mmCIF file of C-alpha atoms in Angstrom:
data_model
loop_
_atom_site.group_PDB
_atom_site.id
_atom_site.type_symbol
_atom_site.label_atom_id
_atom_site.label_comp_id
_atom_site.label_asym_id
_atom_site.label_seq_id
_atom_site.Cartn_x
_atom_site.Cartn_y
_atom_site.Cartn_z
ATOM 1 C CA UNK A 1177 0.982 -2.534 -21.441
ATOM 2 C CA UNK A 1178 2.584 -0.363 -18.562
ATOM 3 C CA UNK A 1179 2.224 -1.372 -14.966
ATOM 4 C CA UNK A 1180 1.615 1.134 -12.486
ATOM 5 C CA UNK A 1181 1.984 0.616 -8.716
ATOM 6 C CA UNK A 1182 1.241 2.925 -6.364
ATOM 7 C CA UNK A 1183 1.946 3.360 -2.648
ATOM 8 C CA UNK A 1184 0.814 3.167 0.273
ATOM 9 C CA UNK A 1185 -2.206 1.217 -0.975
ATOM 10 C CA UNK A 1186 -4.086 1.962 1.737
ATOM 11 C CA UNK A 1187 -3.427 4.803 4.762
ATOM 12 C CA UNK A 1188 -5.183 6.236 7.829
ATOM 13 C CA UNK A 1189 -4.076 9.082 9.425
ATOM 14 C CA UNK A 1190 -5.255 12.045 11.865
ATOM 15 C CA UNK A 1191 -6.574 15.346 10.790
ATOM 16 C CA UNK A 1192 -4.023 18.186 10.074
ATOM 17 C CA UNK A 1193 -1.442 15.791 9.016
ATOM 18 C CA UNK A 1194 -0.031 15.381 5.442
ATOM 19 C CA UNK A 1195 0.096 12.400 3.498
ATOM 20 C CA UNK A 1196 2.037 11.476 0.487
ATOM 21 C CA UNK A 1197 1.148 8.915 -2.133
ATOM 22 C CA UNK A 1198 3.135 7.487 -4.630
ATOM 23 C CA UNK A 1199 2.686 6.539 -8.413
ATOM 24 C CA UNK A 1200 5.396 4.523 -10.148
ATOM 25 C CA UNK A 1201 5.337 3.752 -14.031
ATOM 26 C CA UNK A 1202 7.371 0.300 -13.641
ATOM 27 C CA UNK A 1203 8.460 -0.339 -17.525
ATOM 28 C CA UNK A 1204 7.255 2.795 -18.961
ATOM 29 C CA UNK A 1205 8.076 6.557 -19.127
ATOM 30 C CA UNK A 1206 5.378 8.592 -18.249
ATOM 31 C CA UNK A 1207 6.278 12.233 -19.164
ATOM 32 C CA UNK A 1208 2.548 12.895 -18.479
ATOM 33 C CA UNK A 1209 0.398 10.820 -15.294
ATOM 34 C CA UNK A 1210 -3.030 11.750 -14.142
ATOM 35 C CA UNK A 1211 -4.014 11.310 -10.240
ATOM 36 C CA UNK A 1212 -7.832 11.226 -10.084
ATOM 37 C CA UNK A 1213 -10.145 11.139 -6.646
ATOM 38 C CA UNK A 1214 -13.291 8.586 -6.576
ATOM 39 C CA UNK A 1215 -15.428 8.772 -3.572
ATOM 40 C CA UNK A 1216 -17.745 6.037 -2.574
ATOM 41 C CA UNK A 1217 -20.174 5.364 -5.292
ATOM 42 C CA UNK A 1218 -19.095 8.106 -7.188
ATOM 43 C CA UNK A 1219 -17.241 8.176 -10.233
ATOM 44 C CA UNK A 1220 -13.268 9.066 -10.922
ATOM 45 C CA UNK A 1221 -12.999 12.813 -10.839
ATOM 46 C CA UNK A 1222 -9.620 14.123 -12.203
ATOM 47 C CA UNK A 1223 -7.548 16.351 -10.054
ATOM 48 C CA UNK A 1224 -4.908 16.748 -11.714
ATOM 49 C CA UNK A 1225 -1.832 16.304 -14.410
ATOM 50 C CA UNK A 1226 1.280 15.789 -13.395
ATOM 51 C CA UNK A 1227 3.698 16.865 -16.007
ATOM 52 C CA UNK A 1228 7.552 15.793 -15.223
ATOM 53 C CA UNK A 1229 9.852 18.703 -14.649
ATOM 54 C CA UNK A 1230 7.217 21.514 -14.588
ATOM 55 C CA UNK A 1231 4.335 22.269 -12.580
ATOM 56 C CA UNK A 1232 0.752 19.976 -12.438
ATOM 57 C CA UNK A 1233 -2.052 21.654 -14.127
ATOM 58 C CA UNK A 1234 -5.269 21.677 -11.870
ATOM 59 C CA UNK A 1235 -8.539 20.942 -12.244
ATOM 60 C CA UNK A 1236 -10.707 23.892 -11.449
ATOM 61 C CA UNK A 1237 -11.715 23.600 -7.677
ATOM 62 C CA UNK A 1238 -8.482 21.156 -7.072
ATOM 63 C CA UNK A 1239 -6.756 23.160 -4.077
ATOM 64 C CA UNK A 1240 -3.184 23.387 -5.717
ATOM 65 C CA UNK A 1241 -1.617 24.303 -2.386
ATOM 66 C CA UNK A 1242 -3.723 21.492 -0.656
ATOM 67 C CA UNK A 1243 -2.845 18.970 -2.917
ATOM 68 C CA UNK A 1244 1.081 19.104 -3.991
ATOM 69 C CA UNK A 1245 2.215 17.683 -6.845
ATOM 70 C CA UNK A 1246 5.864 16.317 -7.681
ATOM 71 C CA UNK A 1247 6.744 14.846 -10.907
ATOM 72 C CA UNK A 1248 10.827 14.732 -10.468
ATOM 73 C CA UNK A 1249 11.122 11.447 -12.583
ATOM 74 C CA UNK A 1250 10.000 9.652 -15.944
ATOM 75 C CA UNK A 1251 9.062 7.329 -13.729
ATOM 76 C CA UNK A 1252 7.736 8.121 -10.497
ATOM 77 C CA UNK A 1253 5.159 11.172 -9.623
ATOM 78 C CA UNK A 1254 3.815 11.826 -5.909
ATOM 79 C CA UNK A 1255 0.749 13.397 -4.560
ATOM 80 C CA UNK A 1256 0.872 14.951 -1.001
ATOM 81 C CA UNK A 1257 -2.414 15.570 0.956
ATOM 82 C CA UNK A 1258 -0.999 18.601 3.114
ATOM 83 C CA UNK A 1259 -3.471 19.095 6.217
ATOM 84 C CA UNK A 1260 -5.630 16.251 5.699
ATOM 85 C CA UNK A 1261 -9.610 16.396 6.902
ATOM 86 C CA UNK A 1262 -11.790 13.998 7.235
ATOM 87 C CA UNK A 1263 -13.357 15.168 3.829
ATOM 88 C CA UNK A 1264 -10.096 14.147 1.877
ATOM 89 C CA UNK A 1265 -11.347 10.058 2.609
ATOM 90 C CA UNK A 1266 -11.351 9.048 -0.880
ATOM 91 C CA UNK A 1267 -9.694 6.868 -3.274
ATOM 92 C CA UNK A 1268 -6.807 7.962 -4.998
ATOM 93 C CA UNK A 1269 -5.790 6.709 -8.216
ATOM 94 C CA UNK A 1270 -3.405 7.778 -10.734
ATOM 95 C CA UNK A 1271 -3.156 6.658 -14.600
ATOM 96 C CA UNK A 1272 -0.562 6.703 -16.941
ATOM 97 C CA UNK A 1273 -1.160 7.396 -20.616
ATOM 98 C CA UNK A 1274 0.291 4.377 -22.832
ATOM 99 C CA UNK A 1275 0.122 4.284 -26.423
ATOM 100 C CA UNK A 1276 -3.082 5.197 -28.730
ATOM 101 C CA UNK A 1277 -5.056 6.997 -25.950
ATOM 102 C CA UNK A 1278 -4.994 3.991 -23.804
ATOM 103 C CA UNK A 1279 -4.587 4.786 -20.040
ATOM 104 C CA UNK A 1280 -3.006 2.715 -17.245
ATOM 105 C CA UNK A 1281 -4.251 3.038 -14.109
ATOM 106 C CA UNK A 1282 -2.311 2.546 -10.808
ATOM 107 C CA UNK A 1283 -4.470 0.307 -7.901
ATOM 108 C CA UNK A 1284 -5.256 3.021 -5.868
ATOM 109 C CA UNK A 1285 -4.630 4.354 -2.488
ATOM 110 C CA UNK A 1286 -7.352 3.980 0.285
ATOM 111 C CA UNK A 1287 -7.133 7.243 2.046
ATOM 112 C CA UNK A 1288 -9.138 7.539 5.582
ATOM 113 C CA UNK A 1289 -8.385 10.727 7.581
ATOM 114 C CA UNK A 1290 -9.983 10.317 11.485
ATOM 115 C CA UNK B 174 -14.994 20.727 -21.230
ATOM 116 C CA UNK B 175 -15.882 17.893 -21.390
ATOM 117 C CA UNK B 176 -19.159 16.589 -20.265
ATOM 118 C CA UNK B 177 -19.795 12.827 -20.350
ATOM 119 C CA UNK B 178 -23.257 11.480 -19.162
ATOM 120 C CA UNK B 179 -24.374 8.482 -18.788
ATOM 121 C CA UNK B 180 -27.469 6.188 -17.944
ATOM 122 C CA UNK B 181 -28.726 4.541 -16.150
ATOM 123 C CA UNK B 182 -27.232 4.606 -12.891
ATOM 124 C CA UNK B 183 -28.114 1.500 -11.955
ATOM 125 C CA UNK B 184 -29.134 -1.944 -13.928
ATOM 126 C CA UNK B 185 -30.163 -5.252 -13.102
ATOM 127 C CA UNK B 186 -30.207 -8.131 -15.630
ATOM 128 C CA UNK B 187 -30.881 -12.098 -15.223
ATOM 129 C CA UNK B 188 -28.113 -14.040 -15.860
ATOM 130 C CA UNK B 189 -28.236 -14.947 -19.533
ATOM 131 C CA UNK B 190 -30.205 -11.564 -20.325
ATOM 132 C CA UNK B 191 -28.227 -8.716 -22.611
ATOM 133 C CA UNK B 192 -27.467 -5.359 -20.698
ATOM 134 C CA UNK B 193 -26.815 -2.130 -22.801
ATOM 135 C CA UNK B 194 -25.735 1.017 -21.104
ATOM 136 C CA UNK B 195 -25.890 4.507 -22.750
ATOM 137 C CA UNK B 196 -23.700 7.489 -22.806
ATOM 138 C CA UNK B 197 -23.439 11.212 -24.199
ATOM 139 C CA UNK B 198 -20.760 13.401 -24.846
ATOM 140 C CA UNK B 199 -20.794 17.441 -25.517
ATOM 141 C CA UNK B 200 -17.143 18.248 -26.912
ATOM 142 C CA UNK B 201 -16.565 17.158 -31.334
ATOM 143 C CA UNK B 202 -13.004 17.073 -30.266
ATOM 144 C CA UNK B 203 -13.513 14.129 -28.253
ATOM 145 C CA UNK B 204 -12.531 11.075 -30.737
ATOM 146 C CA UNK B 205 -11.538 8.233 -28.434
ATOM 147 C CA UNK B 206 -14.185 6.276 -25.631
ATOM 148 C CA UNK B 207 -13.378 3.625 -23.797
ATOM 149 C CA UNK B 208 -15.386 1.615 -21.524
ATOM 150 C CA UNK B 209 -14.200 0.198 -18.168
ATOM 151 C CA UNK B 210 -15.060 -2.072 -15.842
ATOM 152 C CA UNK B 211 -14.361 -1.402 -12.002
ATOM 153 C CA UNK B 212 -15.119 -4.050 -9.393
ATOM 154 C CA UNK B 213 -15.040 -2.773 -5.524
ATOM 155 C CA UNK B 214 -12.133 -1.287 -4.362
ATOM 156 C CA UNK B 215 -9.710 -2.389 -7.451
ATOM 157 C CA UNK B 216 -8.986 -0.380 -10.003
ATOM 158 C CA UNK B 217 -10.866 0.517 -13.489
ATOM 159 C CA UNK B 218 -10.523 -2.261 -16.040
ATOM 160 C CA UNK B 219 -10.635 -1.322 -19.859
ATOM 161 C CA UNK B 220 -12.941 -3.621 -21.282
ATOM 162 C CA UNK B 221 -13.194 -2.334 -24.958
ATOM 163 C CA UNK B 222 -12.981 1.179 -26.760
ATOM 164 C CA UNK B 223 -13.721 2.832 -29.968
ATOM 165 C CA UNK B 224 -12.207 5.761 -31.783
ATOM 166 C CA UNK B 225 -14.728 8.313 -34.062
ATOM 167 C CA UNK B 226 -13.459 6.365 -37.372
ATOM 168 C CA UNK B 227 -15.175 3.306 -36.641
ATOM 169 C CA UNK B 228 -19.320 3.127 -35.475
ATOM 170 C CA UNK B 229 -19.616 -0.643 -33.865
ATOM 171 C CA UNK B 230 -17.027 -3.017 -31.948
ATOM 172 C CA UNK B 231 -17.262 -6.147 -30.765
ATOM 173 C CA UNK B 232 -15.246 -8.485 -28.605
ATOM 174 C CA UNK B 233 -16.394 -11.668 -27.449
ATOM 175 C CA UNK B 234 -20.199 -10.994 -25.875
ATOM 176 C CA UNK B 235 -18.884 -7.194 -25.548
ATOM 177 C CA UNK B 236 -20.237 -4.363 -28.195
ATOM 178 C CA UNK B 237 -19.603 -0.543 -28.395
ATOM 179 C CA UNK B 238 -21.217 1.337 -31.285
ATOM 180 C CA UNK B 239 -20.492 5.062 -31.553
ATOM 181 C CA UNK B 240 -23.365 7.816 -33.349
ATOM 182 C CA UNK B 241 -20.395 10.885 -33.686
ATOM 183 C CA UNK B 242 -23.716 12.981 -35.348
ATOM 184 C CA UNK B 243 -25.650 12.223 -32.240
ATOM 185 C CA UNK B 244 -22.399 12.175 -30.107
ATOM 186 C CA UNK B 245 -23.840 8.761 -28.307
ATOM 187 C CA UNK B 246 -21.906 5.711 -27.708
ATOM 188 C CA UNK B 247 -23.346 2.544 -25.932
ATOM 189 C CA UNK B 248 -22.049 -0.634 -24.181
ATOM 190 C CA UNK B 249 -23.761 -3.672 -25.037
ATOM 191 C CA UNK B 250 -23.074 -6.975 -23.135
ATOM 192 C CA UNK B 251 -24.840 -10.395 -24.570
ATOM 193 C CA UNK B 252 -25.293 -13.603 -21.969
ATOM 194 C CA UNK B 253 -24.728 -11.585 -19.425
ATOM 195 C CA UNK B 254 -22.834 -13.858 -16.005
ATOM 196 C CA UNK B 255 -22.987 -13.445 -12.701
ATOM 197 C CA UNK B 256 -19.231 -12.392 -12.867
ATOM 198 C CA UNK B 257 -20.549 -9.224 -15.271
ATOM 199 C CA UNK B 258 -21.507 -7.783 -11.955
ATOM 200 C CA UNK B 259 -19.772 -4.470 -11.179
ATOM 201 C CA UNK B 260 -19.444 -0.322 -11.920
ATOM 202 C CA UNK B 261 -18.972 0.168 -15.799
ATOM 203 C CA UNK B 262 -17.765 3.556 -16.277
ATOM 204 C CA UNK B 263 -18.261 5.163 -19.908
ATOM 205 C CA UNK B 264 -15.413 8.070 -21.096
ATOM 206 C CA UNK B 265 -14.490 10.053 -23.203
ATOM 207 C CA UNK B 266 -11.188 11.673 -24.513
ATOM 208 C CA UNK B 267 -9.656 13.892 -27.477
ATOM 209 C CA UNK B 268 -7.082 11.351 -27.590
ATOM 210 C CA UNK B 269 -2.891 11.729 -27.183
ATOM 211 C CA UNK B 270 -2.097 13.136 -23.658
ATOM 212 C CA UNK B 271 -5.365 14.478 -22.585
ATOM 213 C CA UNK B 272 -7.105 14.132 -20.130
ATOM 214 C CA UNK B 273 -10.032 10.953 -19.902
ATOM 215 C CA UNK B 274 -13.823 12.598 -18.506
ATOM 216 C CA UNK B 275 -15.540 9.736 -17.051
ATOM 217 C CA UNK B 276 -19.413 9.499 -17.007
ATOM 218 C CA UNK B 277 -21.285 8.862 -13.401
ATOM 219 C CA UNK B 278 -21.244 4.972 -13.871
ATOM 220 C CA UNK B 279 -23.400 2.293 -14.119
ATOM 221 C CA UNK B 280 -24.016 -0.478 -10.983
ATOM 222 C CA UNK B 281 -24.771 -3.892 -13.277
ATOM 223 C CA UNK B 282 -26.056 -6.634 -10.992
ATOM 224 C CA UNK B 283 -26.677 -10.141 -13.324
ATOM 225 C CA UNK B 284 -29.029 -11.993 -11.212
ATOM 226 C CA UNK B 285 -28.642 -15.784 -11.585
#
């Protein structure tokens, strides 16, 4: 199956600063990648799909200007937290869809904004 | 959409005991489910799925049977282990490129 890796795996930073978080589909082109949100004991939450060479497609309530979506590569899509509050602490995790509906999912970024 | 639901929230088993966990889904289109497994702070884990052609699958001490009439699908896990512990998430999909709705999750803790 494909291995995603994401970066930074985990990241603190102060409010009203961006942040940018990386997915990268190692041995597999991802044309398509989700990036999902999971706060604590809550379940994954999609945000949004990143489609390479056009524009994401938002979930309804998913701030598109708040969270910024690049997908410049078959391989790589990035997700930027732009003015970051305290109530954008989650876990981010994006998946890549393999073969026969079968998702890969990155490990997840550890965001904590003070 | 999609609406996944799923119960119950929380579950506690002894250790050798069988643990089934229940979901329901709203859209017809939806024809693929997997189940995954997500310990704290690591990613989800597929542990099995099943697609709309087939009603029951089983791997190992791991079962998923699928009523499309009903549009329920269950996770069934035999001789449960301490090391069954963790978040099982339930989901559903239309298959291809779309997008995976997850239900709330369940908290399993197999006492020994």
């Amino acid at each position: 199956g494909a291995v995603v890796s994401q970066h930074p795996s985990r990241v603190i930073c102060k409010s009203g600063t961006s942040v940018k978080i990386e997915c990268r589909s190692l041995d597999f082109q991802a044309t398509t990648m989700f990036w999902y949100r999971q706060f604590p004991k809550q379940s994954l939450m999609l945000m949004a799909t990143s489609n390479e060479g056009s524009k994401a497609t938002y979930e309804q309530g998913v701030e598109k200007d708040k969270f910024l979506i690049n997908h410049a590569s078959l391989t790589l899509s990035t997700l930027t937290v732009t003015s970051a509050h305290p109530e954008d602490s989650s876990f981010y995790i994006c998946s890549v869809p393999g073969r026969q509906e079968t998702q890969y999912f990155g490990p997840g970024t550890r965001l904590l904004v003070l | 959409g999609e609406n996944v639901e799923q119960h119950p929230s929380t579950l506690s088993v002894q250790e050798g005991d069988s643990a089934v966990i229940k979901c329901t889904y709203s859209d017809s289109a939806s024809n693929y489910f997997p189940w995954y497994k997500q310990e704290l702070g690591k990613r989800p884990q597929l542990i099995i799925d099943i697609r709309s052609n087939v009603g029951e699958k089983k791997d190992q001490r791991i079962a998923v049977t699928l009523n499309k009439t009903a549009k329920h699908f269950s996770l069934h896990i035999t001789e449960t282990q301490p090391e069954d512990s963790a978040v099982y998430f339930c989901a559903a999909s239309s298959g291809g490129y779309q997008k995976v709705t997850f239900g709330i999750g369940t908290k399993l803790q197999v006492i020994p």
